[in-house]
Structure formats: structure tokens, C-alpha cells
């Protein structure tokens, strides 16, 4: 973390978990334990159908609501899709774009990720852009090139003043939901390389202001060490974000002096 130049953001990614009723219950429980976030912004990204419930349930808490996906067209005949304007109008602040599960199961590519980033920014949302390598790609030694390519593709045609509004989440695919976490050094090495790519694209001022999260089996046991790394500015948390006590423990780790 480097709080002088950029925001620390702890974001939960609920994936396809929790009903609206369970969302309310989670918010009530979290309310009793979540500290006043001194240093970090807390975000909960929920399934689209639960957004309205979440906006209401978390209203009195300092918790921002995020979506897990968005479509890139503004409106029209796209049955089942949700536009950036629809999310914005509900009070959504962040939207996860290009999560590896969407790339793997729903055919998202660097091209669609870029279109979604542009649409989200146009609507005034903050994209949380996910990038990450598979185990095979890491073993082939192409992690850095691959991540640089994903970042460049996601940010194509994004001007500097809008790039500042983006969050990048480094999520090694082999660490997601597996209980296998990247070491703090591995996480920092790639987050640092992402910052170098942003510097190359937009210059040093933008690069140092962009929040770069780590995601992949972050939990109360490893959060403090990961967040202590200079280029790791927060976490995108799946499994551990579903339990109010574990999520709170990670927020507490980010709130350490
Ligand atoms: P995990 O998921 O924390 O359960 O590994 C992270 C993510 O997919 O964003």
C-alpha cells in the first residue's frame, strides 16, 4: 500500500452467491463488526439482481456497491444484459470487468473487456479490471508479457484522466478459489509491473495514483503481508468476502497504521 498517492480498496466479489434475503442478513451482521474504515474504501460487488437490495442494506455504512459485470452497449436488443447506465442509475460505483471466470466461461476477450471498460467509464462507473495468468502461462515464463498485454488492451482508447478512475486487480488464475495464494513477493512483482505498464502508457503521475489490487485466496491469515507490499493497494476477495467476520478481518488488515 502507498496511501500517500492512492486509495487502498478492499472489494468483495460475491460471484453467484447470496439471495437478496441473505444480502440483507450479511449487511446487518457486517454493521456490527465493520470498523470505521480509516484508510481504505470498502466495496461489495454483488450479483446484478441483488444490487438494489445491497444499495439499501449498506446505505448507512461506508460501503460502496459494485456490480460483477456490465454489457458494453448502451441499450437495445440484448436480452438479459445490463448496461452501465442502468448500474449507475441504481447507485453502483464500481464494476468488475474481465474476471477470469467471465473470460473462461463466458467468452470474454481482451477486446470485449476494453469495450466494457470504455462503456463503464462513459457512464461514470469505476471499472475494476481483472488480469492474470494461468499456471501454464506462469510456468512458461510469459506472465509479465501477458499481463502487460491484458492491461494495454483493456485500456486501449482510454484517456489519461479516465485511466485514473480505473482499478486494476491482479488475479493469478491458479490462486482463485484454490486456497493457493501468490507469495507477497510474487504479488508485488506483478503489481509493480502493471504500474510500469501504466507509467509507459500515461506517465508517472497517473501510474502512482492508480489502485492495483491483488486477488486470489486472500484471507485474514495472509492479507496483512500482501497489503504490506508497496504496489499492492488492496484486495479483490471472493470466498472470504462471503463471511462478515473474515471480510472484516481483511478490512482491519488494510486499516493498520
Ligand atoms: P477467491 O476469489 O478469493 O475466492 O480466490 C477471488 C476472485 O475471484 O476475485
mmCIF file of N, CA and C in Angstrom, residues 91-165:
data_model
loop_
_atom_site.group_PDB
_atom_site.id
_atom_site.type_symbol
_atom_site.label_atom_id
_atom_site.label_comp_id
_atom_site.label_asym_id
_atom_site.label_seq_id
_atom_site.Cartn_x
_atom_site.Cartn_y
_atom_site.Cartn_z
ATOM 1 N N UNK A 91 -27.074 3.530 -8.371
ATOM 2 C CA UNK A 91 -26.163 3.976 -7.315
ATOM 3 C C UNK A 91 -24.913 3.128 -7.210
ATOM 4 N N UNK A 92 -24.661 2.330 -8.243
ATOM 5 C CA UNK A 92 -23.446 1.500 -8.276
ATOM 6 C C UNK A 92 -22.229 2.396 -8.533
ATOM 7 N N UNK A 93 -21.127 2.092 -7.854
ATOM 8 C CA UNK A 93 -19.919 2.898 -8.047
ATOM 9 C C UNK A 93 -18.842 2.145 -8.849
ATOM 10 N N UNK A 94 -18.686 0.853 -8.559
ATOM 11 C CA UNK A 94 -17.635 0.061 -9.207
ATOM 12 C C UNK A 94 -18.252 -1.051 -10.054
ATOM 13 N N UNK A 95 -17.488 -1.518 -11.030
ATOM 14 C CA UNK A 95 -17.929 -2.721 -11.752
ATOM 15 C C UNK A 95 -16.701 -3.566 -12.107
ATOM 16 N N UNK A 96 -16.774 -4.832 -11.760
ATOM 17 C CA UNK A 96 -15.691 -5.766 -12.108
ATOM 18 C C UNK A 96 -15.796 -6.060 -13.606
ATOM 19 N N UNK A 97 -14.678 -5.963 -14.296
ATOM 20 C CA UNK A 97 -14.676 -6.245 -15.738
ATOM 21 C C UNK A 97 -13.545 -7.224 -16.062
ATOM 22 N N UNK A 98 -13.883 -8.261 -16.823
ATOM 23 C CA UNK A 98 -12.867 -9.200 -17.292
ATOM 24 C C UNK A 98 -12.369 -10.168 -16.240
ATOM 25 N N UNK A 99 -13.220 -10.487 -15.265
ATOM 26 C CA UNK A 99 -12.808 -11.508 -14.297
ATOM 27 C C UNK A 99 -12.465 -12.796 -15.055
ATOM 28 N N UNK A 100 -11.506 -13.547 -14.562
ATOM 29 C CA UNK A 100 -11.065 -14.746 -15.303
ATOM 30 C C UNK A 100 -12.197 -15.745 -15.489
ATOM 31 N N UNK A 101 -13.166 -15.754 -14.556
ATOM 32 C CA UNK A 101 -14.295 -16.673 -14.743
ATOM 33 C C UNK A 101 -15.149 -16.250 -15.939
ATOM 34 N N UNK A 102 -15.257 -14.957 -16.147
ATOM 35 C CA UNK A 102 -16.005 -14.481 -17.316
ATOM 36 C C UNK A 102 -15.204 -14.735 -18.588
ATOM 37 N N UNK A 103 -13.905 -14.608 -18.505
ATOM 38 C CA UNK A 103 -13.085 -14.892 -19.695
ATOM 39 C C UNK A 103 -13.160 -16.385 -20.015
ATOM 40 N N UNK A 104 -13.144 -17.203 -18.961
ATOM 41 C CA UNK A 104 -13.107 -18.658 -19.152
ATOM 42 C C UNK A 104 -14.471 -19.251 -19.546
ATOM 43 N N UNK A 105 -15.532 -18.842 -18.844
ATOM 44 C CA UNK A 105 -16.837 -19.494 -19.079
ATOM 45 C C UNK A 105 -17.766 -18.725 -20.005
ATOM 46 N N UNK A 106 -17.520 -17.430 -20.196
ATOM 47 C CA UNK A 106 -18.487 -16.628 -20.959
ATOM 48 C C UNK A 106 -17.857 -15.925 -22.159
ATOM 49 N N UNK A 107 -16.707 -16.435 -22.548
ATOM 50 C CA UNK A 107 -16.129 -15.983 -23.811
ATOM 51 C C UNK A 107 -15.652 -14.542 -23.838
ATOM 52 N N UNK A 108 -15.348 -13.965 -22.685
ATOM 53 C CA UNK A 108 -14.846 -12.585 -22.732
ATOM 54 C C UNK A 108 -13.407 -12.577 -23.229
ATOM 55 N N UNK A 109 -13.108 -11.571 -24.016
ATOM 56 C CA UNK A 109 -11.762 -11.453 -24.572
ATOM 57 C C UNK A 109 -11.207 -10.071 -24.213
ATOM 58 N N UNK A 110 -9.942 -9.866 -24.534
ATOM 59 C CA UNK A 110 -9.360 -8.544 -24.283
ATOM 60 C C UNK A 110 -10.142 -7.458 -25.033
ATOM 61 N N UNK A 111 -10.716 -7.823 -26.168
ATOM 62 C CA UNK A 111 -11.471 -6.842 -26.951
ATOM 63 C C UNK A 111 -12.786 -6.476 -26.249
ATOM 64 N N UNK A 112 -13.517 -7.478 -25.765
ATOM 65 C CA UNK A 112 -14.784 -7.149 -25.092
ATOM 66 C C UNK A 112 -14.511 -6.463 -23.755
ATOM 67 N N UNK A 113 -13.414 -6.844 -23.112
ATOM 68 C CA UNK A 113 -13.054 -6.189 -21.850
ATOM 69 C C UNK A 113 -12.836 -4.694 -22.103
ATOM 70 N N UNK A 114 -12.120 -4.378 -23.160
ATOM 71 C CA UNK A 114 -11.873 -2.977 -23.497
ATOM 72 C C UNK A 114 -13.175 -2.225 -23.782
ATOM 73 N N UNK A 115 -14.078 -2.853 -24.519
ATOM 74 C CA UNK A 115 -15.359 -2.193 -24.827
ATOM 75 C C UNK A 115 -16.139 -1.928 -23.538
ATOM 76 N N UNK A 116 -16.091 -2.886 -22.629
ATOM 77 C CA UNK A 116 -16.817 -2.734 -21.364
ATOM 78 C C UNK A 116 -16.184 -1.641 -20.494
ATOM 79 N N UNK A 117 -14.861 -1.579 -20.510
ATOM 80 C CA UNK A 117 -14.171 -0.535 -19.735
ATOM 81 C C UNK A 117 -14.587 0.839 -20.267
ATOM 82 N N UNK A 118 -14.585 0.992 -21.590
ATOM 83 C CA UNK A 118 -14.959 2.279 -22.190
ATOM 84 C C UNK A 118 -16.407 2.642 -21.844
ATOM 85 N N UNK A 119 -17.300 1.642 -21.903
ATOM 86 C CA UNK A 119 -18.719 1.899 -21.596
ATOM 87 C C UNK A 119 -18.898 2.276 -20.123
ATOM 88 N N UNK A 120 -18.199 1.576 -19.248
ATOM 89 C CA UNK A 120 -18.318 1.846 -17.811
ATOM 90 C C UNK A 120 -17.831 3.267 -17.499
ATOM 91 N N UNK A 121 -16.690 3.630 -18.066
ATOM 92 C CA UNK A 121 -16.135 4.970 -17.812
ATOM 93 C C UNK A 121 -17.064 6.051 -18.359
ATOM 94 N N UNK A 122 -17.621 5.792 -19.514
ATOM 95 C CA UNK A 122 -18.544 6.738 -20.142
ATOM 96 C C UNK A 122 -19.739 7.028 -19.223
ATOM 97 N N UNK A 123 -20.175 5.988 -18.508
ATOM 98 C CA UNK A 123 -21.336 6.135 -17.615
ATOM 99 C C UNK A 123 -20.938 6.677 -16.241
ATOM 100 N N UNK A 124 -19.638 6.842 -16.014
ATOM 101 C CA UNK A 124 -19.199 7.367 -14.718
ATOM 102 C C UNK A 124 -18.958 6.298 -13.670
ATOM 103 N N UNK A 125 -18.822 5.050 -14.104
ATOM 104 C CA UNK A 125 -18.500 3.973 -13.160
ATOM 105 C C UNK A 125 -16.983 3.801 -13.078
ATOM 106 N N UNK A 126 -16.536 3.192 -11.980
ATOM 107 C CA UNK A 126 -15.112 2.862 -11.851
ATOM 108 C C UNK A 126 -14.915 1.385 -12.171
ATOM 109 N N UNK A 127 -14.243 1.068 -13.270
ATOM 110 C CA UNK A 127 -14.014 -0.343 -13.581
ATOM 111 C C UNK A 127 -12.942 -0.950 -12.665
ATOM 112 N N UNK A 128 -13.179 -2.177 -12.243
ATOM 113 C CA UNK A 128 -12.127 -2.968 -11.587
ATOM 114 C C UNK A 128 -11.722 -4.003 -12.631
ATOM 115 N N UNK A 129 -10.605 -3.744 -13.295
ATOM 116 C CA UNK A 129 -10.205 -4.557 -14.443
ATOM 117 C C UNK A 129 -9.340 -5.725 -13.967
ATOM 118 N N UNK A 130 -9.796 -6.950 -14.243
ATOM 119 C CA UNK A 130 -9.050 -8.122 -13.773
ATOM 120 C C UNK A 130 -8.098 -8.639 -14.849
ATOM 121 N N UNK A 131 -6.876 -8.899 -14.432
ATOM 122 C CA UNK A 131 -5.884 -9.521 -15.318
ATOM 123 C C UNK A 131 -5.200 -10.636 -14.537
ATOM 124 N N UNK A 132 -4.660 -11.603 -15.252
ATOM 125 C CA UNK A 132 -3.976 -12.677 -14.533
ATOM 126 C C UNK A 132 -3.596 -13.815 -15.451
ATOM 127 N N UNK A 133 -2.584 -14.561 -15.040
ATOM 128 C CA UNK A 133 -2.064 -15.654 -15.864
ATOM 129 C C UNK A 133 -2.486 -17.006 -15.304
ATOM 130 N N UNK A 134 -2.542 -17.991 -16.188
ATOM 131 C CA UNK A 134 -2.813 -19.366 -15.742
ATOM 132 C C UNK A 134 -1.509 -19.969 -15.223
ATOM 133 N N UNK A 135 -1.629 -21.138 -14.618
ATOM 134 C CA UNK A 135 -0.424 -21.821 -14.115
ATOM 135 C C UNK A 135 0.513 -22.168 -15.274
ATOM 136 N N UNK A 136 -0.066 -22.634 -16.380
ATOM 137 C CA UNK A 136 0.750 -22.992 -17.548
ATOM 138 C C UNK A 136 1.520 -21.777 -18.046
ATOM 139 N N UNK A 137 0.828 -20.640 -18.105
ATOM 140 C CA UNK A 137 1.488 -19.423 -18.603
ATOM 141 C C UNK A 137 2.607 -18.986 -17.650
ATOM 142 N N UNK A 138 2.362 -19.118 -16.339
ATOM 143 C CA UNK A 138 3.422 -18.779 -15.379
ATOM 144 C C UNK A 138 4.620 -19.703 -15.580
ATOM 145 N N UNK A 139 4.341 -20.990 -15.728
ATOM 146 C CA UNK A 139 5.449 -21.946 -15.887
ATOM 147 C C UNK A 139 6.195 -21.737 -17.206
ATOM 148 N N UNK A 140 5.507 -21.221 -18.208
ATOM 149 C CA UNK A 140 6.181 -20.922 -19.479
ATOM 150 C C UNK A 140 7.031 -19.652 -19.392
ATOM 151 N N UNK A 141 6.882 -18.912 -18.299
ATOM 152 C CA UNK A 141 7.693 -17.700 -18.131
ATOM 153 C C UNK A 141 7.174 -16.500 -18.906
ATOM 154 N N UNK A 142 5.857 -16.495 -19.229
ATOM 155 C CA UNK A 142 5.338 -15.373 -20.032
ATOM 156 C C UNK A 142 4.383 -14.468 -19.228
ATOM 157 N N UNK A 143 4.417 -14.603 -17.894
ATOM 158 C CA UNK A 143 3.485 -13.835 -17.057
ATOM 159 C C UNK A 143 3.555 -12.333 -17.338
ATOM 160 N N UNK A 144 4.749 -11.781 -17.297
ATOM 161 C CA UNK A 144 4.872 -10.320 -17.407
ATOM 162 C C UNK A 144 4.366 -9.798 -18.761
ATOM 163 N N UNK A 145 4.749 -10.503 -19.845
ATOM 164 C CA UNK A 145 4.311 -10.066 -21.182
ATOM 165 C C UNK A 145 2.790 -10.150 -21.291
ATOM 166 N N UNK A 146 2.256 -11.252 -20.776
ATOM 167 C CA UNK A 146 0.816 -11.474 -20.875
ATOM 168 C C UNK A 146 0.035 -10.402 -20.114
ATOM 169 N N UNK A 147 0.488 -10.109 -18.900
ATOM 170 C CA UNK A 147 -0.218 -9.119 -18.074
ATOM 171 C C UNK A 147 -0.123 -7.736 -18.722
ATOM 172 N N UNK A 148 1.052 -7.414 -19.251
ATOM 173 C CA UNK A 148 1.212 -6.108 -19.901
ATOM 174 C C UNK A 148 0.239 -5.996 -21.079
ATOM 175 N N UNK A 149 0.104 -7.089 -21.816
ATOM 176 C CA UNK A 149 -0.811 -7.103 -22.962
ATOM 177 C C UNK A 149 -2.260 -6.932 -22.500
ATOM 178 N N UNK A 150 -2.636 -7.638 -21.441
ATOM 179 C CA UNK A 150 -4.020 -7.537 -20.943
ATOM 180 C C UNK A 150 -4.321 -6.113 -20.487
ATOM 181 N N UNK A 151 -3.359 -5.508 -19.801
ATOM 182 C CA UNK A 151 -3.569 -4.141 -19.300
ATOM 183 C C UNK A 151 -3.668 -3.161 -20.476
ATOM 184 N N UNK A 152 -2.757 -3.287 -21.423
ATOM 185 C CA UNK A 152 -2.768 -2.370 -22.572
ATOM 186 C C UNK A 152 -4.060 -2.514 -23.363
ATOM 187 N N UNK A 153 -4.483 -3.758 -23.575
ATOM 188 C CA UNK A 153 -5.707 -3.990 -24.346
ATOM 189 C C UNK A 153 -6.915 -3.426 -23.604
ATOM 190 N N UNK A 154 -6.993 -3.649 -22.305
ATOM 191 C CA UNK A 154 -8.142 -3.174 -21.519
ATOM 192 C C UNK A 154 -8.236 -1.653 -21.569
ATOM 193 N N UNK A 155 -7.080 -0.986 -21.632
ATOM 194 C CA UNK A 155 -7.060 0.477 -21.547
ATOM 195 C C UNK A 155 -6.952 1.162 -22.919
ATOM 196 N N UNK A 156 -7.072 0.395 -23.979
ATOM 197 C CA UNK A 156 -6.974 0.995 -25.318
ATOM 198 C C UNK A 156 -8.038 2.089 -25.470
ATOM 199 N N UNK A 157 -7.631 3.235 -25.972
ATOM 200 C CA UNK A 157 -8.519 4.397 -26.191
ATOM 201 C C UNK A 157 -9.041 5.041 -24.907
ATOM 202 N N UNK A 158 -8.509 4.652 -23.770
ATOM 203 C CA UNK A 158 -8.898 5.306 -22.508
ATOM 204 C C UNK A 158 -7.934 6.470 -22.280
ATOM 205 N N UNK A 159 -8.456 7.699 -22.198
ATOM 206 C CA UNK A 159 -7.563 8.843 -21.979
ATOM 207 C C UNK A 159 -7.056 8.885 -20.533
ATOM 208 N N UNK A 160 -5.982 9.629 -20.318
ATOM 209 C CA UNK A 160 -5.324 9.640 -19.008
ATOM 210 C C UNK A 160 -6.270 10.007 -17.870
ATOM 211 N N UNK A 161 -7.122 11.018 -18.067
ATOM 212 C CA UNK A 161 -7.970 11.443 -16.938
ATOM 213 C C UNK A 161 -8.981 10.369 -16.567
ATOM 214 N N UNK A 162 -9.287 9.483 -17.508
ATOM 215 C CA UNK A 162 -10.198 8.381 -17.184
ATOM 216 C C UNK A 162 -9.433 7.164 -16.664
ATOM 217 N N UNK A 163 -8.201 7.008 -17.101
ATOM 218 C CA UNK A 163 -7.393 5.880 -16.610
ATOM 219 C C UNK A 163 -7.229 5.973 -15.092
ATOM 220 N N UNK A 164 -7.176 7.182 -14.572
ATOM 221 C CA UNK A 164 -7.042 7.387 -13.120
ATOM 222 C C UNK A 164 -8.217 6.798 -12.357
ATOM 223 N N UNK A 165 -9.362 6.682 -13.030
ATOM 224 C CA UNK A 165 -10.576 6.184 -12.371
ATOM 225 C C UNK A 165 -10.637 4.657 -12.353
#
